Coordinates of C-alpha atoms in Angstrom, one line a residue:
M1 CA 27.0 16.1 -20.6
P2 CA 24.4 16.7 -23.3
I3 CA 22.3 13.6 -24.1
R4 CA 20.3 12.8 -27.2
V5 CA 18.2 9.8 -28.3
G6 CA 20.1 7.1 -30.1
T7 CA 17.3 4.6 -30.8
W8 CA 13.9 3.9 -29.5
E9 CA 11.6 0.9 -29.5
R10 CA 7.9 1.1 -28.8
L11 CA 6.8 -1.4 -26.2
E12 CA 3.7 -3.4 -26.8
L13 CA 0.4 -1.5 -27.3
W14 CA 1.0 1.2 -24.7
A15 CA 2.3 4.7 -25.1
V16 CA 5.7 3.6 -23.8
A17 CA 9.1 3.3 -25.4
R18 CA 12.6 2.1 -24.4
V19 CA 15.1 4.7 -25.5
A20 CA 18.8 4.2 -25.9
L21 CA 20.7 7.3 -25.1
R22 CA 23.7 8.8 -26.9
G23 CA 26.1 11.5 -26.0
A24 CA 26.3 14.8 -27.9
D25 CA 29.2 13.4 -29.8
G26 CA 27.2 10.4 -31.0
A27 CA 28.8 7.9 -28.6
D28 CA 26.6 5.4 -26.9
V29 CA 25.7 6.2 -23.3
P30 CA 25.6 3.0 -21.3
R31 CA 21.9 3.2 -20.4
T32 CA 18.4 3.1 -21.6
V33 CA 15.4 4.9 -20.2
I34 CA 11.6 4.3 -20.4
V35 CA 9.6 7.2 -21.8
K36 CA 5.8 7.3 -21.3
W37 CA 3.4 9.7 -22.9
V38 CA -0.3 10.5 -23.0
R39 CA -1.5 9.0 -26.2
T40 CA -4.1 10.2 -28.6
H41 CA -6.8 7.7 -29.4
P42 CA -9.8 8.2 -31.7
V43 CA -12.3 7.0 -29.0
G44 CA -10.5 8.6 -26.0
T45 CA -9.2 5.4 -24.5
R46 CA -6.6 6.1 -21.8
T47 CA -5.8 9.6 -23.0
E48 CA -6.4 11.3 -19.7
L49 CA -3.4 13.2 -18.3
W50 CA -4.5 12.4 -14.7
R51 CA -3.2 8.8 -15.3
L52 CA 0.3 10.1 -16.0
R53 CA 0.1 12.4 -13.0
T54 CA -1.0 9.6 -10.8
E55 CA 1.9 7.3 -11.9
L56 CA 4.4 10.1 -11.5
A57 CA 3.1 10.9 -7.9
A58 CA 3.1 7.2 -7.0
L59 CA 6.7 6.5 -8.2
R60 CA 8.1 9.6 -6.6
F61 CA 6.2 8.8 -3.4
L62 CA 7.7 5.3 -3.3
S63 CA 11.3 6.3 -4.2
D64 CA 11.6 9.9 -2.7
D65 CA 9.3 9.7 0.3
L66 CA 9.7 6.1 1.4
N67 CA 13.2 5.4 -0.1
L68 CA 12.1 2.2 -1.7
A69 CA 14.1 0.7 -4.5
L70 CA 11.4 -1.6 -5.7
T71 CA 10.1 0.7 -8.5
P72 CA 11.8 2.7 -11.3
R73 CA 13.0 6.1 -10.4
I74 CA 11.8 9.2 -12.2
I75 CA 14.5 10.9 -14.2
A76 CA 12.4 13.7 -15.7
A77 CA 8.8 14.8 -16.2
D78 CA 7.1 17.4 -18.4
L79 CA 3.4 17.1 -17.6
S80 CA 2.5 20.0 -19.9
A81 CA 3.9 17.9 -22.7
G82 CA 2.4 14.7 -21.3
L83 CA 5.9 13.0 -20.9
V84 CA 7.6 11.1 -18.1
V85 CA 11.1 9.6 -18.3
M86 CA 12.0 6.9 -15.9
E87 CA 14.7 4.4 -15.1
D88 CA 14.7 1.3 -17.2
L89 CA 14.6 -1.9 -15.1
A90 CA 15.3 -4.0 -18.2
P91 CA 16.4 -6.5 -19.4
R92 CA 13.4 -8.3 -18.0
T93 CA 10.6 -10.4 -19.2
A94 CA 7.2 -9.6 -17.7
L95 CA 6.1 -12.2 -15.2
D96 CA 2.7 -12.5 -16.8
H97 CA 4.3 -13.4 -20.1
L98 CA 6.3 -16.1 -18.5
L99 CA 3.3 -17.5 -16.7
R100 CA 1.2 -17.6 -19.8
R101 CA 4.0 -19.2 -21.7
D102 CA 5.3 -21.8 -19.2
G103 CA 2.7 -22.0 -16.4
A104 CA 2.9 -21.1 -12.8
A105 CA 4.9 -24.2 -11.6
A106 CA 7.8 -23.3 -13.9
H107 CA 8.2 -19.9 -12.2
A108 CA 7.5 -20.6 -8.5
D109 CA 10.7 -18.8 -7.5
R110 CA 9.7 -15.7 -9.5
L111 CA 6.1 -15.8 -8.0
A112 CA 7.7 -15.8 -4.5
V113 CA 9.8 -12.8 -5.3
F114 CA 6.8 -11.0 -6.7
A115 CA 4.8 -11.8 -3.6
R116 CA 7.6 -10.7 -1.3
A117 CA 7.9 -7.4 -3.3
H118 CA 4.1 -6.9 -3.1
G119 CA 4.3 -7.5 0.7
E120 CA 7.1 -5.0 1.1
L121 CA 5.2 -2.4 -0.8
S122 CA 2.1 -2.9 1.3
A123 CA 4.1 -2.9 4.6
A124 CA 6.1 0.2 3.6
T125 CA 3.1 2.3 2.4
V126 CA 0.6 1.5 5.2
G127 CA -0.1 4.7 7.2
H128 CA 1.4 7.0 4.5
A129 CA -1.8 7.7 2.5
D130 CA -1.7 11.4 3.5
T131 CA 1.9 11.8 2.2
Y132 CA 0.9 10.2 -1.1
H133 CA -2.3 12.3 -1.5
T134 CA -0.4 15.5 -0.7
R135 CA 2.1 14.6 -3.5
R136 CA -0.6 13.6 -5.9
T137 CA -2.8 16.7 -5.2
A138 CA 0.3 19.0 -5.8
L139 CA 0.3 17.8 -9.4
R140 CA -3.4 18.8 -9.7
P141 CA -6.5 17.7 -7.7
I142 CA -8.0 14.4 -8.6
D143 CA -11.6 14.1 -9.7
P144 CA -12.7 10.9 -8.0
A145 CA -15.9 10.7 -10.0
A146 CA -14.0 10.9 -13.3
G147 CA -11.6 8.2 -12.2
L148 CA -14.4 5.8 -11.3
V149 CA -16.4 6.6 -14.5
G150 CA -13.4 6.0 -16.6
R151 CA -12.4 2.8 -14.8
F152 CA -15.8 1.2 -14.5
A153 CA -18.0 2.6 -17.2
R154 CA -17.7 -0.4 -19.4
L155 CA -18.7 -2.8 -16.6

């Protein structure tokens, strides 16, 4: 079935949008997706395509190689256009927003779930670095120096 964009909402300050899908006939399709893109910025902040490639490789590694359901699944990607479309895990409120708003004690149960998910990710990925690096390198080799410079230059 052909799909088109119904509505979209830009999320926070990032180059990310939640997109409501519609059928070709204009009827709502019962799902939203997340679209990420490489942004343009006058001073070059976070405009590097390698960031999108790394996220794409990581999410496919977790879902396709390790069969984990802890992260959104990739629906489509067009790296030449700098776009990735992924499953929307909404409706959710980010844990950091809840913690800042209400304090940690009010969300002890959510913190425990977060810690459990983090532990599951760590346990599932240990020993699989080669699989991830093969997947990431297939999208284009990583320049380790550029990554470190971009990440730590301001420090």
